[in-house]
Tab-separated table of C-alpha atoms in Angstrom:
chain	number	residue	atom	x	y	z
A	1	MET	CA	-6.378	3.954	28.736
A	2	GLU	CA	-8.025	5.578	25.696
A	3	SER	CA	-9.718	8.841	26.366
A	4	VAL	CA	-12.850	9.212	24.392
A	5	ASP	CA	-13.637	12.585	26.273
A	6	GLU	CA	-10.743	14.566	24.603
A	7	ALA	CA	-12.091	16.542	21.749
A	8	PHE	CA	-10.484	14.965	18.260
A	9	PRO	CA	-8.344	17.850	16.706
A	10	TRP	CA	-9.314	17.114	13.117
A	11	HIS	CA	-8.633	20.347	12.041
A	12	LEU	CA	-4.776	19.396	12.453
A	13	GLY	CA	-5.193	16.748	9.392
A	14	VAL	CA	-5.780	13.035	9.571
A	15	PHE	CA	-4.702	11.128	6.782
A	16	ASP	CA	-5.811	7.749	5.784
A	17	ALA	CA	-3.116	5.489	4.489
A	18	HIS	CA	-4.830	2.804	2.837
A	19	CYS	CA	-8.706	2.419	1.984
A	20	HIS	CA	-10.841	1.053	-0.764
A	21	PRO	CA	-13.937	3.488	-1.644
A	22	THR	CA	-13.733	2.435	-5.350
A	23	ASP	CA	-15.396	-0.930	-4.106
A	24	THR	CA	-18.421	1.289	-3.436
A	25	VAL	CA	-18.503	3.648	-6.398
A	26	SER	CA	-21.542	5.778	-5.002
A	27	SER	CA	-19.612	6.984	-1.954
A	28	GLN	CA	-17.323	8.864	-4.150
A	29	ASP	CA	-19.981	11.785	-3.445
A	30	ASP	CA	-19.305	11.570	0.361
A	31	ILE	CA	-15.942	12.341	-0.071
A	32	PRO	CA	-16.181	16.354	0.311
A	33	LYS	CA	-18.136	15.597	3.572
A	34	MET	CA	-15.594	13.801	5.134
A	35	LYS	CA	-13.319	14.962	8.076
A	36	THR	CA	-10.421	13.027	7.097
A	37	ARG	CA	-7.994	15.346	5.373
A	38	ALA	CA	-6.780	12.844	2.746
A	39	LEU	CA	-7.551	9.038	1.443
A	40	THR	CA	-4.784	7.073	-0.005
A	41	ILE	CA	-6.956	5.130	-2.580
A	42	MET	CA	-5.739	1.600	-3.643
A	43	ALA	CA	-6.511	-0.183	-6.832
A	44	THR	CA	-6.589	-4.093	-6.677
A	45	ARG	CA	-7.751	-5.537	-10.075
A	46	SER	CA	-8.669	-4.845	-13.657
A	47	GLN	CA	-12.408	-3.504	-12.627
A	48	ASP	CA	-11.086	-0.843	-10.234
A	49	GLN	CA	-7.918	0.727	-12.029
A	50	GLY	CA	-10.275	3.145	-13.962
A	51	LEU	CA	-12.454	3.983	-10.963
A	52	VAL	CA	-9.244	5.108	-8.992
A	53	GLN	CA	-8.374	7.341	-11.906
A	54	GLN	CA	-12.150	8.896	-11.876
A	55	PHE	CA	-11.708	9.442	-8.044
A	56	ALA	CA	-8.259	11.064	-8.404
A	57	LEU	CA	-9.419	13.074	-11.372
A	58	SER	CA	-12.408	14.728	-9.157
A	59	HIS	CA	-10.674	14.876	-5.947
A	60	GLY	CA	-6.989	14.047	-6.349
A	61	VAL	CA	-4.138	16.003	-4.669
A	62	THR	CA	-2.823	18.852	-6.970
A	63	PRO	CA	0.178	21.389	-6.519
A	64	LYS	CA	-2.725	23.650	-5.864
A	65	GLY	CA	-4.453	21.840	-3.259
A	66	LEU	CA	-1.335	21.162	-0.987
A	67	LYS	CA	-1.552	24.252	1.358
A	68	ASP	CA	-5.110	23.254	2.156
A	69	LEU	CA	-3.542	19.806	2.728
A	70	TRP	CA	-1.129	20.785	5.366
A	71	SER	CA	-3.436	23.436	6.850
A	72	GLN	CA	-3.446	23.059	10.546
A	73	VAL	CA	-6.623	25.511	11.207
A	74	ASP	CA	-10.097	24.512	10.571
A	75	SER	CA	-10.231	26.060	7.148
A	76	GLY	CA	-13.236	24.208	5.708
A	77	SER	CA	-10.911	22.305	3.169
A	78	ILE	CA	-12.399	19.276	1.759
A	79	SER	CA	-10.826	15.698	1.609
A	80	GLN	CA	-8.292	15.079	-1.014
A	81	VAL	CA	-7.257	11.640	-2.849
A	82	VAL	CA	-3.962	10.197	-3.382
A	83	PRO	CA	-4.554	7.565	-5.955
A	84	SER	CA	-2.711	4.083	-5.856
A	85	PHE	CA	-2.217	1.734	-8.959
A	86	GLY	CA	-1.222	-1.971	-8.814
A	87	TRP	CA	-2.552	-5.602	-9.110
A	88	HIS	CA	-3.262	-6.979	-5.670
A	89	PRO	CA	-2.402	-10.954	-4.806
A	90	TRP	CA	-5.940	-11.857	-4.522
A	91	PHE	CA	-5.883	-11.444	-8.522
A	92	SER	CA	-2.448	-12.179	-9.361
A	93	HIS	CA	-3.676	-15.482	-10.999
A	94	GLU	CA	-5.286	-13.586	-13.854
A	95	VAL	CA	-1.619	-12.272	-14.912
A	96	PHE	CA	0.656	-14.158	-17.281
A	97	ASP	CA	4.300	-13.500	-16.541
A	98	ASP	CA	5.283	-12.631	-20.072
A	99	LEU	CA	8.635	-11.281	-18.606
A	100	GLU	CA	10.320	-14.812	-18.108
A	101	PRO	CA	11.590	-16.485	-21.248
A	102	SER	CA	10.868	-19.664	-19.647
A	103	ASP	CA	7.332	-18.967	-19.439
A	104	GLY	CA	7.363	-19.363	-23.392
A	105	GLY	CA	7.553	-15.939	-25.069
A	106	ARG	CA	5.167	-13.047	-24.776
A	107	GLU	CA	1.678	-14.416	-25.815
A	108	PRO	CA	-0.339	-15.977	-22.876
A	109	PRO	CA	-0.751	-19.927	-23.558
A	110	ASP	CA	-4.089	-21.479	-23.527
A	111	GLN	CA	-6.366	-20.268	-20.605
A	112	VAL	CA	-6.820	-23.743	-19.085
A	113	ALA	CA	-2.664	-24.262	-19.190
A	114	HIS	CA	-2.029	-20.950	-17.704
A	115	TYR	CA	-4.435	-21.742	-14.465
A	116	ARG	CA	-3.398	-25.102	-14.134
A	117	ALA	CA	0.462	-23.687	-13.985
A	118	VAL	CA	-0.591	-21.079	-11.241
A	119	LEU	CA	-3.183	-22.441	-9.028
A	120	THR	CA	-3.006	-25.148	-6.373
A	121	PRO	CA	-4.288	-27.744	-6.254
A	122	ILE	CA	-5.195	-27.758	-10.033
A	123	PRO	CA	-8.659	-26.793	-10.867
A	124	ASP	CA	-10.813	-28.864	-13.406
A	125	ASP	CA	-11.651	-27.455	-16.617
A	126	ASP	CA	-15.102	-26.011	-16.082
A	127	PHE	CA	-13.593	-23.939	-12.973
A	128	ILE	CA	-10.855	-22.457	-15.052
A	129	ARG	CA	-13.116	-21.320	-18.294
A	130	ALA	CA	-15.089	-19.239	-15.773
A	131	LEU	CA	-12.129	-17.264	-14.879
A	132	PRO	CA	-10.911	-14.319	-16.775
A	133	ARG	CA	-8.699	-14.807	-19.716
A	134	PRO	CA	-4.891	-13.792	-18.467
A	135	ARG	CA	-3.396	-10.620	-19.176
A	136	LEU	CA	0.286	-9.976	-19.905
A	137	LEU	CA	2.336	-8.688	-16.875
A	138	SER	CA	4.022	-6.274	-19.455
A	139	GLU	CA	1.059	-4.734	-20.342
A	140	LEU	CA	-0.157	-4.468	-16.743
A	141	LEU	CA	2.917	-2.768	-15.869
A	142	ASN	CA	2.700	-0.188	-19.022
A	143	ASP	CA	-0.811	0.566	-17.722
A	144	VAL	CA	0.526	1.370	-14.226
A	145	ARG	CA	3.268	3.292	-15.454
A	146	GLY	CA	1.062	5.403	-17.589
A	147	ASN	CA	-0.949	6.128	-14.495
A	148	LEU	CA	2.140	7.351	-12.527
A	149	GLU	CA	2.940	9.794	-15.346
A	150	ARG	CA	-0.724	10.922	-15.339
A	151	PHE	CA	-0.842	11.297	-11.630
A	152	PRO	CA	2.532	12.711	-10.302
A	153	TYR	CA	1.588	11.984	-6.560
A	154	ALA	CA	0.114	8.665	-7.163
A	155	LEU	CA	1.549	5.394	-5.507
A	156	ILE	CA	1.918	1.730	-6.404
A	157	GLY	CA	-0.275	-0.351	-4.416
A	158	GLU	CA	-2.177	-2.683	-3.234
A	159	ILE	CA	0.639	-5.170	-4.017
A	160	GLY	CA	1.752	-7.980	-1.959
A	161	ILE	CA	1.849	-11.939	-0.812
A	162	ASP	CA	-1.381	-13.703	0.767
A	163	ARG	CA	-0.871	-17.542	1.309
A	164	SER	CA	-4.325	-17.921	3.187
A	165	PHE	CA	-6.181	-16.594	0.187
A	166	ARG	CA	-8.675	-18.683	-1.718
A	167	LEU	CA	-10.216	-18.095	-4.891
A	168	PRO	CA	-14.244	-17.248	-4.692
A	169	ALA	CA	-16.263	-20.265	-5.821
A	170	GLN	CA	-18.399	-20.056	-9.260
A	171	TRP	CA	-21.185	-18.002	-9.321
A	172	THR	CA	-24.583	-20.038	-8.544
A	173	GLN	CA	-28.002	-18.881	-9.375
A	174	GLY	CA	-28.677	-17.952	-5.944
A	175	ASP	CA	-25.036	-16.056	-5.776
A	176	ALA	CA	-26.072	-14.161	-8.808
A	177	ALA	CA	-29.607	-13.230	-7.711
A	178	GLY	CA	-28.207	-11.882	-4.284
A	179	ARG	CA	-25.606	-9.745	-6.006
A	180	ASP	CA	-25.142	-6.278	-4.687
A	181	ALA	CA	-25.004	-3.866	-7.638
A	182	GLY	CA	-23.899	-1.155	-5.785
A	183	LEU	CA	-20.494	-3.129	-5.281
A	184	THR	CA	-17.670	-3.042	-7.905
A	185	PRO	CA	-17.586	-6.422	-9.739
A	186	GLY	CA	-14.561	-8.554	-9.408
A	187	GLY	CA	-14.433	-9.399	-5.692
A	188	ARG	CA	-15.827	-12.160	-3.823
A	189	GLU	CA	-19.440	-10.462	-3.720
A	190	GLY	CA	-20.488	-12.874	-0.974
A	191	ARG	CA	-19.563	-16.289	-2.939
A	192	ARG	CA	-18.265	-19.231	-0.746
A	193	LEU	CA	-14.524	-19.945	-1.248
A	194	SER	CA	-13.242	-22.649	-3.519
A	195	PRO	CA	-9.942	-24.710	-2.487
A	196	TYR	CA	-7.867	-23.146	-4.869
A	197	ARG	CA	-4.752	-20.879	-3.947
A	198	VAL	CA	-2.340	-18.820	-6.101
A	199	GLN	CA	1.069	-20.572	-6.061
A	200	LEU	CA	3.391	-18.631	-3.918
A	201	SER	CA	6.386	-18.388	-6.542
A	202	HIS	CA	3.797	-16.911	-9.084
A	203	GLN	CA	2.524	-14.239	-6.338
A	204	ARG	CA	6.029	-13.151	-5.721
A	205	LYS	CA	7.019	-12.680	-9.368
A	206	ILE	CA	3.898	-10.465	-9.734
A	207	LEU	CA	5.103	-8.561	-6.629
A	208	LYS	CA	8.641	-8.345	-7.565
A	209	ALA	CA	7.854	-6.849	-10.961
A	210	GLN	CA	5.522	-4.061	-9.560
A	211	LEU	CA	8.551	-3.288	-6.967
A	212	ASN	CA	11.093	-2.919	-9.581
A	213	LEU	CA	8.589	-0.632	-11.315
A	214	ALA	CA	8.253	1.349	-8.443
A	215	GLY	CA	11.898	1.786	-7.736
A	216	GLU	CA	12.240	2.889	-11.641
A	217	ARG	CA	9.547	5.625	-11.182
A	218	ASN	CA	10.825	6.539	-7.675
A	219	ARG	CA	7.222	5.914	-6.009
A	220	PRO	CA	6.341	4.504	-2.750
A	221	VAL	CA	4.298	1.317	-2.298
A	222	SER	CA	1.570	-0.244	-0.311
A	223	VAL	CA	2.144	-3.769	0.649
A	224	HIS	CA	-0.402	-6.618	1.830
A	225	GLY	CA	0.937	-9.471	3.640
A	226	VAL	CA	-0.939	-12.377	5.169
A	227	ALA	CA	0.394	-15.554	6.475
A	228	ALA	CA	3.683	-14.708	4.321
A	229	HIS	CA	5.782	-11.978	6.313
A	230	GLY	CA	8.734	-13.888	5.819
A	231	ALA	CA	8.086	-14.261	1.973
A	232	VAL	CA	6.777	-10.644	1.783
A	233	PHE	CA	10.587	-9.589	3.463
A	234	GLU	CA	12.789	-12.152	1.306
A	235	THR	CA	11.010	-10.615	-2.001
A	236	LEU	CA	11.217	-7.082	-0.904
A	237	GLN	CA	15.053	-7.977	0.386
A	238	GLU	CA	15.765	-9.565	-3.180
A	239	THR	CA	15.053	-6.237	-4.777
A	240	TRP	CA	17.464	-4.137	-2.695
A	241	ARG	CA	20.200	-6.828	-2.526
A	242	GLY	CA	23.632	-4.987	-3.180
A	243	PHE	CA	22.189	-1.788	-2.444
A	244	GLU	CA	22.216	-2.146	1.437
A	245	LYS	CA	23.501	0.705	3.405
A	246	THR	CA	27.007	0.392	4.992
A	247	SER	CA	27.695	1.735	8.594
A	248	ALA	CA	29.693	4.539	8.926
A	249	SER	CA	33.144	3.969	10.406
A	250	LYS	CA	33.549	5.839	13.870
A	251	ARG	CA	36.105	8.387	12.036
A	252	GLU	CA	33.272	8.953	9.283
A	253	ARG	CA	30.448	9.512	11.955
A	254	LYS	CA	32.654	12.149	13.788
A	255	ARG	CA	33.347	13.791	10.330
A	256	ARG	CA	29.567	13.916	9.716
A	257	SER	CA	28.932	15.226	13.097
A	258	ALA	CA	31.546	18.153	12.606
A	259	GLY	CA	29.223	19.467	9.512
A	260	ALA	CA	30.959	17.467	6.697
A	261	HIS	CA	28.729	15.902	4.079
A	262	ASP	CA	29.655	13.372	1.482
A	263	PRO	CA	28.811	15.408	-1.887
A	264	ILE	CA	28.486	12.164	-3.926
A	265	GLU	CA	25.473	10.549	-1.628
A	266	PRO	CA	21.823	11.408	-2.128
A	267	ALA	CA	21.003	14.034	0.591
A	268	ILE	CA	17.748	12.575	1.430
A	269	GLU	CA	17.575	8.849	2.679
A	270	GLY	CA	15.414	6.825	0.738
A	271	ARG	CA	14.888	8.953	-2.157
A	272	THR	CA	16.773	8.928	-5.673
A	273	SER	CA	18.394	12.064	-6.518
A	274	GLN	CA	18.023	13.816	-9.966
A	275	THR	CA	21.361	12.638	-11.326
A	276	SER	CA	21.573	9.113	-9.624
A	277	ARG	CA	20.139	6.088	-11.672
A	278	PRO	CA	16.786	4.366	-10.789
A	279	LYS	CA	16.890	1.575	-8.133
A	280	PRO	CA	15.270	-1.866	-8.058
A	281	TYR	CA	13.463	-1.197	-5.014
A	282	PRO	CA	10.685	1.400	-3.742
A	283	PRO	CA	12.007	4.528	-1.705
A	284	ARG	CA	9.401	3.934	0.759
A	285	ILE	CA	7.369	1.017	1.635
A	286	CYS	CA	4.001	0.780	3.623
A	287	LEU	CA	3.395	-2.642	5.118
A	288	HIS	CA	-0.326	-2.094	5.458
A	289	SER	CA	-2.393	-3.439	8.599
A	290	TYR	CA	0.760	-4.727	9.629
A	291	SER	CA	0.367	-8.172	11.716
A	292	GLY	CA	3.859	-9.717	11.356
A	293	PRO	CA	5.927	-10.766	14.197
A	294	GLN	CA	8.581	-8.786	16.137
A	295	ASP	CA	11.726	-10.560	14.728
A	296	THR	CA	10.556	-9.420	11.095
A	297	LEU	CA	9.405	-6.216	12.145
A	298	LYS	CA	13.053	-5.812	13.445
A	299	GLN	CA	14.518	-7.149	10.371
A	300	TYR	CA	12.967	-4.213	8.591
A	301	LEU	CA	14.316	-1.501	10.722
A	302	LYS	CA	17.875	-2.834	10.340
A	303	PRO	CA	20.320	0.070	9.343
A	304	SER	CA	21.373	-1.600	6.273
A	305	VAL	CA	17.946	-1.587	4.735
A	306	PRO	CA	18.136	1.278	2.044
A	307	ALA	CA	14.376	1.765	1.752
A	308	VAL	CA	12.179	3.829	4.316
A	309	ILE	CA	9.642	1.284	5.874
A	310	TYR	CA	6.611	2.285	7.265
A	311	PHE	CA	4.192	0.107	9.287
A	312	SER	CA	0.294	0.849	9.322
A	313	PHE	CA	-2.503	-0.203	11.703
A	314	SER	CA	-6.205	-0.379	11.289
A	315	ARG	CA	-9.060	-1.127	13.644
A	316	LEU	CA	-10.686	-3.485	11.193
A	317	VAL	CA	-7.478	-5.731	10.764
A	318	ASN	CA	-5.389	-5.125	13.952
A	319	PHE	CA	-7.806	-4.310	16.812
A	320	SER	CA	-11.190	-5.936	15.683
A	321	ASN	CA	-10.689	-8.066	19.026
A	322	ARG	CA	-8.310	-7.765	21.950
A	323	SER	CA	-4.721	-8.145	20.450
A	324	GLU	CA	-1.657	-8.065	22.329
A	325	LYS	CA	0.503	-8.685	19.317
A	326	ALA	CA	-0.908	-5.666	17.743
A	327	VAL	CA	-0.233	-3.791	20.796
A	328	ASP	CA	3.437	-4.817	21.089
A	329	ALA	CA	3.598	-4.071	17.562
A	330	VAL	CA	2.766	-0.491	17.800
A	331	LYS	CA	5.049	-0.196	20.806
A	332	ALA	CA	8.051	-1.431	18.769
A	333	VAL	CA	7.324	0.798	15.760
A	334	PRO	CA	9.600	3.809	15.921
A	335	ASP	CA	7.348	6.952	16.171
A	336	ASP	CA	8.363	8.482	12.685
A	337	ARG	CA	7.666	5.184	10.844
A	338	ILE	CA	3.837	4.556	12.064
A	339	LEU	CA	0.912	5.343	10.058
A	340	VAL	CA	-3.011	4.781	10.226
A	341	GLU	CA	-5.600	3.542	7.845
A	342	SER	CA	-9.408	2.588	7.840
A	343	ASP	CA	-8.798	-0.104	5.168
A	344	LEU	CA	-12.728	0.439	4.548
A	345	HIS	CA	-14.426	-0.143	1.288
A	346	SER	CA	-16.514	3.169	0.986
A	347	ALA	CA	-16.055	6.928	1.752
A	348	SER	CA	-17.927	7.693	4.764
A	349	ASN	CA	-18.701	8.809	8.043
A	350	GLU	CA	-17.698	5.179	9.022
A	351	MET	CA	-14.385	5.798	7.552
A	352	ASP	CA	-14.104	8.781	9.650
A	353	ARG	CA	-15.046	7.088	12.784
A	354	LEU	CA	-12.618	3.933	12.116
A	355	LEU	CA	-9.718	6.485	11.886
A	356	GLU	CA	-10.705	8.331	14.932
A	357	ASP	CA	-10.727	5.314	16.777
A	358	ILE	CA	-7.203	3.800	15.435
A	359	VAL	CA	-5.672	7.289	16.161
A	360	ARG	CA	-6.909	7.300	19.626
A	361	LYS	CA	-5.650	3.812	20.271
A	362	VAL	CA	-2.222	4.412	18.844
A	363	CYS	CA	-1.929	7.586	21.050
A	364	ALA	CA	-2.837	5.417	24.066
A	365	ILE	CA	-0.239	2.738	23.391
A	366	LYS	CA	2.537	5.238	22.451
A	367	GLY	CA	1.698	7.418	25.263
A	368	TRP	CA	0.744	10.582	23.442
A	369	ASP	CA	-1.851	13.316	23.898
A	370	LEU	CA	-4.062	13.696	20.895
A	371	VAL	CA	-2.463	16.772	19.462
A	372	THR	CA	1.001	15.368	19.642
A	373	GLY	CA	-0.167	11.740	17.876
A	374	VAL	CA	-2.119	13.487	15.316
A	375	GLN	CA	0.674	16.128	14.169
A	376	GLN	CA	3.035	12.958	14.176
A	377	LEU	CA	0.978	10.924	12.123
A	378	ALA	CA	0.378	13.509	9.554
A	379	GLN	CA	3.909	14.270	9.438
A	380	ASN	CA	4.311	10.558	8.857
A	381	TRP	CA	2.091	10.177	6.247
A	382	LYS	CA	3.586	13.240	4.233
A	383	ASN	CA	6.949	11.874	4.447
A	384	PHE	CA	5.623	8.216	3.146
A	385	VAL	CA	3.760	9.829	0.168
A	386	PHE	CA	5.790	12.681	-0.713
A	387	GLY	CA	9.418	12.044	1.051
A	388	GLY	CA	10.355	13.869	3.903
A	389	GLY	CA	13.164	16.328	3.591
A	390	HIS	CA	12.810	16.205	-0.207
A	391	PRO	CA	14.628	19.248	-1.837
A	392	GLU	CA	11.250	20.312	-2.894
A	393	LYS	CA	9.720	19.881	0.499
A	394	ASP	CA	8.967	23.629	1.218
A	395	ARG	CA	7.267	23.715	-2.181
A	396	LEU	CA	5.154	20.523	-2.021
A	397	CYS	CA	4.561	20.361	1.834
A	398	PRO	CA	4.512	23.514	3.586
A	399	ASP	CA	4.504	23.293	7.141
């Protein structure tokens, strides 16, 4: 049972692993008033990459601010932002894959030809002409790479695959008249849905390219998966194929338990050492608002998987109604691999409320008291974002 009477220990630090306050730009002013210690803010499309930059420049985590970030006393510290840059599957059709020679070189084809190739069923030309001009995947990756260099704590996200998503219909006069000026353009904005979906093969290409970049830059990722849990796992698996961990022999385990260490192996699971070559897969992966089956969850937790996989849960997606599937998933996730998120479109008291609700829910399912649960979830977020046990841990994330 969830206890709503027990005082909530905000002072220990509560961390939102996935949210979208740039959808409501005016909510930026509310971030300093929030109880949540840090917001992991996702980019999704062309219209919000710069907004995530803006939020990070105003409220971003800095080396100086890390002491406040990990404080476990009520020090009056204000919320901070960890930015994430990437291209969401809902907007993957706007990207032309110029990395594949078979796609005809570096220049995007005629707009109509591109969208005919990546959308299903094939739209009529009028629908296509209302869509944005496709941009090159190579340019998108360069933009994300530049943001990762500018913001040393930034993640890549939100990226992924969505087989249920349908493009919004064209704007009508009625739709345009009812637009909310406070919302960032580029989303659905209340429009009805068209019958058109993004080809799965195209979504996988865009996802894989961003996963490879995360491996190159040694950054964690936040992954979206809807009606595509098998496809997401297969795409991730492709990136780490050939890098799987091998089980240590009984003799080797005995040697290590005696205190011997292999000087060649990286000291930290899931991180690239300073001298090792970049990997084609991310060091740490968050499956946000995870709703996949138990069998897929178990695949991610196999000892051979070289990336560290986290599973995040939200009130809005996982517990909007009574869901035994979500309860079972929370129970099945190891204590040190679970995260919480709001997945909300604005920074507000509502975001604080949703986070408190999901923390209470997770603690009830796990059998944790609130202090234990909040501390565990905070440590998990720290490990996901910064890398637990990193040689610079004491400097970056003081306990």
